[in-house]
């Protein structure tokens, strides 16, 4: 479905990659107990790059991006974010988390706070921004995701697409340099997927470094600078979208593409 | 499905209609629910007869044959109606309850000093009243100031005698806090946003820079403290040892302190039990499991008989203090498990979203997790409080004259020997009223701030 709804006629958006390395993963290995979930992952992400990670379920793609902001701990290897090493030092982890925003599949908005309070919470309590300034920034972001009129409503009163857009605004409120998306549209019904994808395309066009785990191949074709295919904890193939979709090198990738592009 | 032409291609949904009206009101309800068929009708009649019989017996006992004025229990039993009927035996002796009423409420607190108990209750009620005033901001501070400082004020007020310097200072702080709360209310309703704003504006310091503000506020606090200290040192209150405290007053003191300390300590214990740090986790788990597995009565006995053996000679705590500590520990262990249940009910995604934003552990707990967890657990928390209130009657077994022991004692007094039922009925009614009010308040809380399906 994804290929037809977002016209392939749309141009791939302009690239904004710089030379600066923002994320570096060196020989990262992770185990859940005995289960080896990430195997020797090597990945370098440059500033302004937009990466789409795809693969079958259980391939470790969510685990990979969750390791980047320490929602999961890796047992072996190095992870560097904006030059800061990821280890058990809490100060490093906090510094990294302030620079990295994350959008979840199940939105994870705070139900006891209004939309505006959701967006101002982190700036006020982590960065000590004065309340008025935080609210101003939050309203600007809500306008950017096109739902400023919902500011005083509670998350339970919004539709799924609106909630996910609030989640994006909430992550942007901390002014991150990197945004991680963990299957942001997988829990939405088809009519709402495009409103969220439009926001993400707008974000990409503004030059944000993005790592997106998704099944939306149309989005990958339009936005991604690199598409990474993962299976069984390994990066099987990574390439530009053109090359990836037309000339997949590995058999596993060919099998995956044949399945996902079949509808 | 009719043939669609070009004009019909636009989708026009059918208009929404109201649901069909209910069938025939009260009579219909009665016919359906009470007199639906022959079996239902017989059940209704039998049930109605049973209710009528019980209600009439109660009426006869409690009202028709009841004796309202008598000097002794014998006088109650021998009471004779104007027409010569001897009904004392079949009626309630409310005269006894009326005579002993003050003792049920105050215990053996001296008659002339009972105004102090009343004053304490009134002060607490007035202190907490701003909760219901919409214009007052920072209601949490009202509650916290009351919970933290009122016990000292109450202790001095109820105990009397010669307070030490520490108690005097704490009483002064409590008086200052009380005055602050009400000056704040006054300021809010007089157009200033809060007392802080009022002070700054009136002293002319409002626009002189933020770093000067705190000096003004500190000065105001210091002045208030000094005035309060001088004021309380002029009080001379007759000493009333805790031995003489009793009745509903004692029950409310013990359970009041137990209730207000249970929630904070329960939260700390629950967080400790879920902690990743092994020493804290083991300690909290052991504490909770130990004090949950042992009956409250044994904890009370241990506290009263064994604690004095372990404490050094110099510290000779009052029996009431030991009892209150025991009740607080017991309540905290139960509350910890309730809070832990609430914490477990929170979606893992909430923790992750908070962590991904860079919130520290305590900020995450205070701002995100605890508000949701506690709101989910309101029925359990208030239920635990209600249970605690009733559990405090156990102190009667170690000789503290709470309302239950007073009720028993009134039936052993020489003039009222043998009067057992009426005091217990009165005590039961007293507990019912208090617990029912707490239950109603719980329902109110669930409706307004409840975290369950109401919000979703």
XYZ file of C-alpha atoms in Angstrom:
719
model
C 0.000 0.000 0.000
C 2.820 2.321 0.802
C 4.188 2.518 -2.680
C 0.986 3.652 -4.349
C -0.337 6.152 -1.781
C 2.742 8.362 -1.762
C 3.319 9.114 -5.377
C 6.592 7.951 -6.699
C 6.408 11.046 -8.824
C 7.377 13.127 -5.757
C 10.956 14.198 -5.891
C 13.419 12.890 -3.390
C 14.014 15.789 -1.055
C 17.290 17.639 -1.133
C 20.161 16.109 0.742
C 21.737 18.042 3.614
C 24.488 15.734 4.769
C 27.523 17.286 6.339
C 30.856 15.701 7.201
C 30.311 15.710 10.919
C 29.775 12.302 12.471
C 26.947 12.426 15.010
C 26.414 8.757 15.797
C 28.992 6.034 15.690
C 28.442 2.385 16.538
C 31.512 0.137 16.648
C 31.122 -3.605 16.869
C 28.064 -3.256 19.068
C 26.755 -6.531 20.499
C 23.740 -7.019 22.715
C 22.252 -10.038 24.398
C 18.885 -10.497 26.076
C 19.965 -13.190 28.513
C 21.224 -15.918 26.184
C 19.649 -14.507 23.046
C 22.102 -12.605 20.829
C 19.974 -9.784 19.515
C 22.557 -7.408 17.983
C 25.589 -8.900 16.240
C 28.644 -6.779 15.487
C 26.778 -3.665 14.420
C 28.924 -1.026 12.701
C 27.153 2.168 11.797
C 28.212 5.748 11.164
C 25.620 8.503 10.898
C 26.523 11.943 9.577
C 24.829 15.151 10.582
C 21.793 15.881 8.437
C 21.526 12.299 7.232
C 18.145 10.607 7.088
C 18.312 6.856 7.601
C 15.449 4.404 7.268
C 15.929 1.047 8.972
C 13.715 -1.787 7.808
C 13.529 -5.497 8.303
C 11.366 -8.348 9.571
C 10.140 -8.318 13.150
C 12.682 -9.591 15.637
C 15.557 -8.370 13.504
C 16.781 -5.988 16.182
C 16.011 -2.692 14.465
C 14.053 -1.236 17.408
C 16.696 -2.518 19.808
C 19.355 -0.804 17.733
C 17.851 2.648 17.937
C 16.894 2.162 21.574
C 20.550 1.503 22.334
C 21.366 4.931 20.975
C 19.549 6.692 23.819
C 20.257 4.027 26.407
C 16.740 2.691 26.705
C 18.585 -0.565 26.140
C 22.110 -1.318 27.341
C 24.647 -2.870 25.023
C 27.104 -5.364 26.432
C 29.936 -5.057 23.921
C 31.219 -2.416 21.590
C 31.170 1.379 21.609
C 28.449 3.853 20.955
C 29.323 7.524 20.527
C 26.664 10.188 20.183
C 27.836 13.724 19.368
C 31.265 12.690 20.592
C 30.004 11.519 24.001
C 30.709 7.888 24.831
C 27.740 5.870 25.978
C 28.629 4.016 29.163
C 27.276 3.662 32.672
C 28.178 7.241 33.559
C 24.849 8.927 34.251
C 26.104 12.359 33.257
C 26.981 11.077 29.778
C 23.632 9.371 29.410
C 21.761 12.503 30.457
C 23.810 14.642 28.061
C 23.056 12.244 25.212
C 19.353 12.037 26.018
C 19.042 15.796 25.967
C 20.314 15.850 22.407
C 18.375 12.875 21.114
C 14.595 12.943 20.764
C 12.526 9.796 20.430
C 9.083 9.112 19.029
C 7.473 5.808 20.014
C 5.083 3.485 18.254
C 2.546 3.792 21.076
C 2.979 7.579 21.396
C 3.580 7.414 25.205
C 2.053 10.804 25.866
C 1.501 11.607 29.545
C -2.261 11.186 30.038
C -2.544 13.280 33.181
C -1.154 16.421 31.505
C -2.581 18.575 28.745
C -0.981 18.628 25.314
C 0.764 21.907 26.108
C 2.005 20.612 29.469
C 3.314 17.483 27.747
C 5.408 19.680 25.478
C 6.658 22.083 28.153
C 7.528 19.500 30.809
C 11.024 18.626 29.591
C 12.215 22.181 28.841
C 10.975 23.423 32.220
C 12.283 20.576 34.359
C 15.408 19.460 32.488
C 16.638 22.706 30.974
C 15.133 25.090 33.568
C 13.503 27.183 30.858
C 11.070 29.750 32.275
C 7.473 28.657 31.876
C 6.379 31.469 29.546
C 9.241 30.832 27.153
C 8.654 27.087 27.185
C 4.987 27.604 26.387
C 5.851 29.928 23.509
C 8.196 27.369 22.003
C 5.620 24.627 22.536
C 2.902 26.603 20.750
C 5.240 27.223 17.819
C 5.931 23.517 17.592
C 2.249 22.655 17.818
C 1.642 25.030 14.940
C 4.418 23.340 13.023
C 2.679 19.979 13.444
C -0.603 21.710 12.574
C -2.585 21.198 15.783
C -2.266 24.410 17.804
C -5.971 24.387 18.698
C -5.546 21.159 20.710
C -3.129 22.711 23.193
C -5.415 22.583 26.224
C -6.859 19.146 25.545
C -5.785 15.914 27.178
C -4.166 13.157 25.081
C -7.148 10.893 25.612
C -9.313 13.332 23.700
C -7.180 13.258 20.557
C -7.090 10.874 17.638
C -4.085 8.621 17.052
C -2.611 10.766 14.329
C -2.963 13.879 16.469
C -1.368 12.141 19.448
C 1.621 11.083 17.402
C 2.058 14.615 16.112
C 1.975 15.892 19.697
C 4.620 13.274 20.516
C 6.780 14.647 17.723
C 6.270 18.204 18.954
C 7.119 17.088 22.484
C 10.434 15.602 21.354
C 11.240 18.690 19.314
C 10.674 20.923 22.345
C 14.063 19.892 23.713
C 15.717 21.104 20.496
C 17.475 17.845 19.755
C 20.105 17.354 17.072
C 19.026 13.782 16.364
C 15.528 12.344 16.170
C 14.800 8.638 16.547
C 11.517 7.202 15.303
C 10.487 3.714 16.398
C 7.759 2.618 13.938
C 5.893 5.906 14.364
C 2.990 5.055 12.065
C 2.546 1.354 12.802
C -0.231 1.925 15.320
C -2.205 4.355 13.171
C -5.038 3.688 10.805
C -4.288 4.393 7.149
C -5.975 7.782 6.910
C -3.857 9.156 9.731
C -0.550 7.804 8.501
C -0.148 10.504 5.872
C -0.638 13.389 8.319
C 2.198 12.060 10.479
C 4.422 11.278 7.508
C 3.896 14.822 6.219
C 5.219 16.176 9.523
C 8.221 13.866 9.302
C 8.939 14.922 5.720
C 8.779 18.553 6.842
C 11.213 17.741 9.639
C 13.566 16.058 7.194
C 13.407 19.029 4.860
C 14.564 21.269 7.694
C 17.787 19.318 7.954
C 17.223 17.172 11.053
C 19.312 14.027 11.450
C 16.747 11.222 11.578
C 16.820 7.486 12.162
C 13.472 5.999 11.301
C 12.416 2.402 11.831
C 9.417 1.955 9.581
C 7.643 -0.150 7.017
C 6.576 2.845 4.951
C 8.661 2.302 1.824
C 7.190 5.313 0.058
C 8.531 7.491 2.827
C 11.924 5.808 2.485
C 12.018 6.462 -1.219
C 11.112 10.106 -0.795
C 13.147 11.080 2.241
C 15.916 8.610 3.036
C 19.554 9.194 2.211
C 20.283 5.623 3.204
C 18.137 2.539 3.654
C 19.421 -0.126 6.054
C 18.055 -3.652 5.993
C 18.469 -5.714 9.151
C 17.800 -9.368 9.802
C 18.628 -11.579 12.801
C 20.539 -8.825 14.523
C 22.854 -7.980 11.636
C 22.914 -5.219 9.078
C 22.432 -7.196 5.870
C 22.527 -4.381 3.384
C 22.596 -0.598 3.305
C 22.370 1.600 0.269
C 20.734 4.664 -1.193
C 16.998 4.176 -1.785
C 17.418 4.066 -5.555
C 19.995 1.310 -5.412
C 18.289 -0.480 -2.528
C 14.911 -0.845 -4.180
C 16.002 -1.455 -7.737
C 19.226 -3.448 -7.218
C 19.115 -5.322 -3.924
C 22.369 -7.202 -3.547
C 21.568 -9.901 -0.979
C 19.033 -12.674 -1.474
C 17.547 -11.978 1.898
C 16.893 -8.396 0.877
C 15.336 -9.540 -2.368
C 13.000 -11.859 -0.466
C 12.030 -9.107 1.960
C 11.369 -6.602 -0.798
C 9.313 -9.036 -2.806
C 7.064 -9.552 0.194
C 6.730 -5.962 1.289
C 6.179 -4.477 -2.144
C 3.714 -7.152 -3.187
C 0.549 -5.360 -2.041
C -28.889 -0.650 -2.295
C -30.457 1.610 -4.929
C -28.789 2.256 -8.237
C -26.387 5.101 -7.877
C -26.255 7.727 -10.582
C -23.728 10.534 -10.864
C -25.787 12.796 -8.571
C -26.008 10.134 -5.878
C -22.244 9.636 -5.737
C -21.944 12.087 -2.809
C -22.138 10.200 0.512
C -24.874 11.625 2.743
C -25.144 9.643 6.003
C -28.620 9.123 7.525
C -29.520 11.642 10.268
C -28.896 10.456 13.843
C -32.148 9.774 15.692
C -32.817 9.790 19.471
C -33.266 6.367 21.089
C -36.813 5.035 21.675
C -38.416 6.424 24.874
C -38.508 4.236 28.013
C -41.599 2.251 28.753
C -43.898 3.705 31.365
C -41.844 5.048 34.359
C -42.316 3.860 37.925
C -45.220 1.504 37.451
C -43.396 -0.163 34.597
C -40.260 -0.587 36.720
C -42.244 -2.104 39.546
C -44.090 -4.463 37.253
C -40.855 -5.582 35.591
C -38.535 -5.867 38.579
C -40.665 -6.648 41.594
C -43.820 -8.276 40.299
C -42.608 -9.888 37.112
C -44.142 -13.301 37.630
C -45.760 -15.409 40.390
C -42.344 -16.467 41.809
C -41.024 -12.922 41.759
C -44.174 -11.640 43.427
C -43.914 -14.176 46.261
C -40.236 -13.287 46.783
C -41.107 -9.594 46.847
C -43.819 -10.122 49.415
C -41.599 -12.309 51.602
C -38.735 -9.860 51.338
C -41.010 -6.970 52.114
C -42.359 -8.786 55.154
C -38.838 -9.491 56.416
C -37.766 -5.877 55.961
C -40.892 -4.636 57.661
C -40.368 -6.985 60.617
C -36.734 -5.998 61.105
C -37.479 -2.313 60.699
C -40.320 -2.457 63.198
C -38.234 -4.355 65.750
C -35.466 -1.808 65.378
C -37.935 1.003 65.770
C -39.381 -0.561 68.893
C -35.947 -1.127 70.385
C -34.318 2.132 69.458
C -37.160 4.614 69.600
C -40.491 3.418 70.922
C -39.334 1.601 74.058
C -36.088 3.503 74.456
C -35.316 5.291 77.657
C -33.875 8.763 77.206
C -33.462 9.869 80.800
C -32.293 7.851 83.771
C -29.602 7.969 86.457
C -28.540 4.379 86.547
C -28.903 1.289 84.409
C -31.389 -0.048 86.913
C -33.385 3.098 86.405
C -33.393 2.422 82.663
C -34.585 -1.134 83.062
C -37.290 -0.192 85.534
C -38.540 2.599 83.362
C -42.311 2.656 83.229
C -44.483 4.270 80.584
C -47.256 6.629 81.659
C -49.773 3.851 81.078
C -47.972 1.569 83.524
C -46.212 -0.659 80.997
C -42.721 -1.671 81.981
C -40.704 -1.327 78.788
C -37.167 -0.700 80.023
C -36.097 -4.261 79.312
C -37.118 -4.146 75.677
C -35.800 -0.756 74.826
C -32.417 0.839 74.360
C -30.973 2.712 77.293
C -29.858 5.822 75.449
C -29.700 7.609 78.778
C -26.484 5.753 79.485
C -24.964 6.769 76.188
C -25.974 10.370 76.817
C -24.360 10.316 80.263
C -21.181 8.772 78.962
C -21.112 10.695 75.703
C -18.389 13.083 76.770
C -16.221 10.214 77.939
C -16.636 8.412 74.637
C -15.407 11.477 72.850
C -12.678 12.774 75.181
C -11.802 9.800 77.373
C -10.629 10.859 80.803
C -9.421 14.261 79.629
C -10.263 16.719 82.432
C -13.604 18.484 81.962
C -12.184 21.946 82.305
C -9.506 21.358 79.666
C -11.677 19.834 76.955
C -11.823 23.132 75.120
C -8.201 22.470 74.111
C -9.196 19.341 72.222
C -11.989 21.224 70.526
C -9.670 24.078 69.665
C -7.163 21.680 68.135
C -9.839 20.143 65.927
C -11.153 23.524 64.853
C -7.661 24.808 64.059
C -6.999 21.751 61.884
C -10.282 22.150 60.048
C -9.676 25.841 59.461
C -6.094 25.129 58.358
C -7.214 22.664 55.725
C -10.211 24.708 54.579
C -8.282 26.541 51.800
C -8.258 23.269 49.870
C -11.783 24.078 48.818
C -11.114 27.700 47.845
C -10.619 27.920 44.088
C -8.561 31.114 44.059
C -5.807 29.757 46.258
C -2.773 28.479 44.403
C -0.251 25.931 45.677
C -2.742 23.851 47.632
C -0.077 21.216 48.127
C 1.769 23.611 50.413
C -1.350 24.019 52.543
C -1.581 20.270 53.025
C 2.132 19.787 53.622
C 2.421 22.609 56.125
C -0.516 21.146 58.034
C 0.828 17.606 58.029
C 4.348 18.605 59.028
C 3.751 21.284 61.627
C 0.290 20.729 63.085
C 1.362 17.638 65.104
C 3.723 19.810 67.148
C 1.084 22.439 67.775
C -1.415 19.741 68.708
C 1.090 17.974 70.960
C 1.726 21.132 72.935
C -1.931 22.062 73.039
C -3.102 18.659 74.214
C -0.236 17.843 76.570
C 0.267 21.189 78.175
C 2.834 21.477 80.939
C 6.321 22.862 80.387
C 7.449 22.401 76.773
C 11.137 22.173 75.946
C 12.817 24.692 73.679
C 12.559 22.459 70.631
C 8.816 22.016 71.051
C 8.390 25.738 71.610
C 10.259 26.505 68.402
C 8.207 23.995 66.429
C 4.985 25.404 67.842
C 6.109 28.862 66.741
C 6.816 27.520 63.248
C 3.390 25.874 63.177
C 1.671 29.105 64.183
C 3.619 30.992 61.526
C 2.656 28.404 58.910
C -0.987 28.637 59.910
C -0.932 32.408 59.745
C 0.847 32.237 56.374
C -1.799 29.943 54.924
C -4.605 32.261 55.921
C -2.798 35.473 55.009
C -2.264 33.861 51.623
C -5.997 33.224 51.308
C -6.649 36.816 52.287
C -4.137 38.067 49.749
C -5.595 35.902 46.994
C -9.036 37.270 47.574
C -7.872 40.854 47.912
C -6.509 40.911 44.404
C -2.884 39.926 44.875
C -1.994 36.584 43.357
C -0.512 35.234 46.533
C 0.998 36.300 49.832
C 4.423 36.399 48.234
C 3.249 38.905 45.633
C 1.425 40.930 48.294
C 4.480 41.163 50.526
C 6.718 42.180 47.681
C 4.335 44.789 46.418
C 3.527 46.291 49.813
C 7.137 46.511 50.836
C 7.986 48.182 47.569
C 10.491 45.548 46.570
C 8.569 44.045 43.691
C 10.526 45.653 40.924
C 13.872 45.789 42.597
C 15.276 42.582 41.228
C 14.725 38.913 41.938
C 17.728 38.418 44.160
C 16.370 40.894 46.682
C 12.992 39.164 46.856
C 14.185 36.342 48.991
C 15.476 38.707 51.647
C 12.078 40.335 51.963
C 10.395 36.958 52.303
C 12.976 35.703 54.792
C 12.534 38.859 56.838
C 8.769 38.367 56.858
C 9.215 34.755 57.968
C 11.617 35.750 60.721
C 9.300 38.455 62.030
C 6.401 36.028 61.970
C 8.433 33.412 63.808
C 9.477 35.798 66.562
C 5.923 37.041 67.096
C 4.631 33.471 67.204
C 7.352 32.383 69.629
C 6.604 35.202 72.020
C 2.892 34.507 71.756
C 3.155 30.825 72.540
C 5.476 31.359 75.441
C 2.680 33.279 77.140
C 0.470 30.212 77.111
C 0.109 28.339 80.361
C -1.606 25.051 79.835
C -2.289 22.558 82.535
C -0.442 19.321 82.003
C -2.624 16.425 80.873
C -0.570 13.220 80.630
C -1.315 10.913 77.711
C -2.642 8.377 80.212
C -5.773 10.458 80.417
C -6.288 10.827 76.714
C -9.011 8.562 75.456
C -12.172 8.017 73.499
C -12.694 9.162 69.950
C -10.058 11.830 70.539
C -7.372 9.208 71.120
C -8.573 7.073 68.208
C -8.365 10.039 65.862
C -4.922 11.060 67.150
C -3.458 7.599 66.600
C -5.095 6.956 63.243
C -4.598 10.544 62.077
C -0.856 10.334 62.570
C -0.833 6.813 61.138
C -2.715 7.878 58.044
C -0.660 10.977 57.311
C 2.632 9.125 57.680
C 1.510 5.973 55.865
C 1.390 7.427 52.385
C 4.830 9.115 52.275
C 6.595 6.194 53.967
C 4.691 3.707 51.805
C 5.844 5.517 48.683
C 9.475 5.490 49.833
C 9.302 1.791 50.721
C 7.657 0.889 47.423
C 10.270 2.760 45.418
C 12.958 1.128 47.552
C 11.566 -2.318 46.898
C 11.675 -1.672 43.151
C 15.146 -0.154 43.337
C 18.088 -1.573 41.443
C 20.413 -1.018 44.398
C 20.594 -4.332 46.298
C 21.013 -3.045 49.849
C 18.001 -0.761 49.601
C 15.927 -3.377 47.866
C 16.699 -6.078 50.411
C 16.069 -3.786 53.347
C 12.739 -2.522 52.022
C 11.542 -5.976 51.023
C 12.461 -7.384 54.441
C 10.753 -4.497 56.231
C 7.558 -4.849 54.223
C 7.366 -8.621 54.455
C 8.142 -8.669 58.174
C 5.545 -6.147 59.221
C 2.885 -7.443 56.878
C 3.231 -10.998 58.120
C 2.743 -10.195 61.759
C -0.575 -9.222 63.354
C -0.887 -5.624 64.466
C -1.537 -6.756 68.025
C 1.883 -8.413 68.250
C 3.567 -5.317 66.856
C 1.793 -3.257 69.508
C 2.841 -5.630 72.279
C 6.406 -5.657 71.028
C 6.488 -1.898 70.872
C 5.091 -1.390 74.338
C 6.939 -4.129 76.209
C 10.153 -4.754 74.327
C 11.138 -1.368 72.880
C 11.741 0.214 76.306
C 14.181 -2.632 77.022
C 16.224 -1.859 73.924
C 16.281 1.891 74.270
C 18.934 3.498 76.495
C 17.925 4.585 79.986
C 17.833 8.272 79.173
C 15.089 7.990 76.564
C 11.837 7.078 78.247
C 9.209 7.460 75.626
C 5.588 7.760 76.410
C 3.473 4.636 75.815
C 1.369 6.560 73.347
C 4.448 7.494 71.319
C 5.484 3.832 71.073
C 1.978 2.865 70.014
C 1.898 5.559 67.349
C 5.284 4.441 65.995
C 4.042 0.851 65.826
C 0.855 1.875 63.999
C 2.831 4.017 61.543
C 5.217 1.152 60.748
C 2.337 -1.242 60.222
C 0.439 1.183 57.997
C 3.557 1.964 55.951
C 4.158 -1.722 55.151
C 0.630 -2.145 53.796
C 0.654 1.134 51.924
C 3.964 0.178 50.284
C 2.365 -2.788 48.576
C -0.578 -0.730 47.411
C 1.720 1.883 45.904
C 3.843 -0.829 44.329
C 0.738 -2.232 42.683
C 0.023 1.173 41.232
C 3.600 1.507 39.972
C 3.369 -1.843 38.245
C 0.162 -0.817 36.531
C 1.865 2.046 34.734
C 2.761 1.305 31.133
C 6.487 0.771 30.597
C 6.256 3.300 27.778
C 5.643 6.084 30.303
C 8.958 5.332 32.000
C 10.673 5.172 28.608
C 9.209 8.420 27.340
C 10.310 10.173 30.538
C 13.805 8.715 30.343
C 14.136 9.522 26.652
C 13.460 13.167 27.522
C 16.353 13.187 29.972
C 14.320 13.361 33.197
C 16.221 12.180 36.260
C 14.828 9.359 38.373
C 13.209 11.569 41.012
C 11.778 14.029 38.486
C 10.344 11.153 36.489
C 8.747 9.694 39.601
C 7.377 12.972 40.934
C 6.082 14.441 37.686
C 5.032 11.464 35.613
C 4.806 8.138 37.395
C 3.557 8.887 40.904
C 0.662 11.130 39.857
C -0.630 8.371 37.601
C 0.075 5.509 40.005
C -1.525 7.169 43.024
C -4.596 8.222 41.108
C -5.082 4.654 39.932
C -4.808 3.402 43.496
C -7.216 5.855 45.176
C -9.788 3.148 46.056
C -7.071 0.991 47.620
C -5.388 3.837 49.451
C -8.540 5.184 51.029
C -9.620 1.631 51.783
C -6.355 1.148 53.642
C -6.985 4.329 55.617
C -10.462 3.147 56.565
C -9.014 -0.172 57.693
C -6.346 1.606 59.711
C -8.915 3.688 61.521
C -10.724 0.559 62.628
C -7.506 -1.322 63.440
C -6.569 1.298 66.007
C -9.213 -0.148 68.303
C -6.631 -2.816 69.076
C -4.831 -0.375 71.353
C -7.593 -1.079 73.832
C -5.889 -4.397 74.476
C -2.757 -2.728 75.767
C -4.701 -0.441 78.019
C -5.121 2.774 76.067
C -8.645 4.015 76.544
C -9.729 4.494 72.968
C -13.410 4.702 72.092
C -13.895 0.933 72.201
C -12.385 0.486 75.636
C -14.389 3.429 76.925
C -17.494 1.728 75.610
C -16.573 -1.440 77.462
C -15.649 0.475 80.570
C -18.978 2.252 80.691
C -20.664 -1.121 81.053
C -18.502 -1.924 84.071
C -19.085 1.220 86.011
C -21.031 0.593 89.227
C -23.982 2.756 88.270
C -24.235 1.374 84.752
C -23.301 -2.234 85.303
C -24.582 -4.517 82.596
C -25.117 -1.868 79.922
C -23.264 -3.413 77.023
C -25.321 -3.180 73.858
C -25.994 0.530 73.747
C -22.368 1.737 74.007
C -21.305 -0.683 71.289
C -24.155 0.409 69.074
C -23.048 3.984 69.587
C -19.410 3.135 68.829
C -20.455 1.258 65.714
C -22.540 4.204 64.571
C -19.608 6.559 65.215
C -17.234 4.423 63.140
C -19.817 4.020 60.415
C -20.263 7.755 60.070
C -16.521 8.442 59.868
C -15.723 5.554 57.534
C -18.681 6.267 55.293
C -17.572 9.886 54.949
C -14.085 8.694 53.984
C -15.587 6.324 51.466
C -17.715 9.070 49.941
C -14.677 11.318 49.735
C -12.828 8.527 47.971
C -15.569 8.338 45.371
C -15.416 12.091 44.944
C -11.633 11.904 44.417
C -12.049 9.136 41.873
C -14.527 11.205 39.926
C -12.447 14.358 39.918
C -8.825 13.246 39.717
C -9.187 9.485 39.279
C -6.706 7.954 36.871
C -8.778 5.074 35.677
C -11.246 4.895 32.835
C -12.839 8.148 33.805
C -10.094 10.107 32.156
C -9.688 8.008 29.058
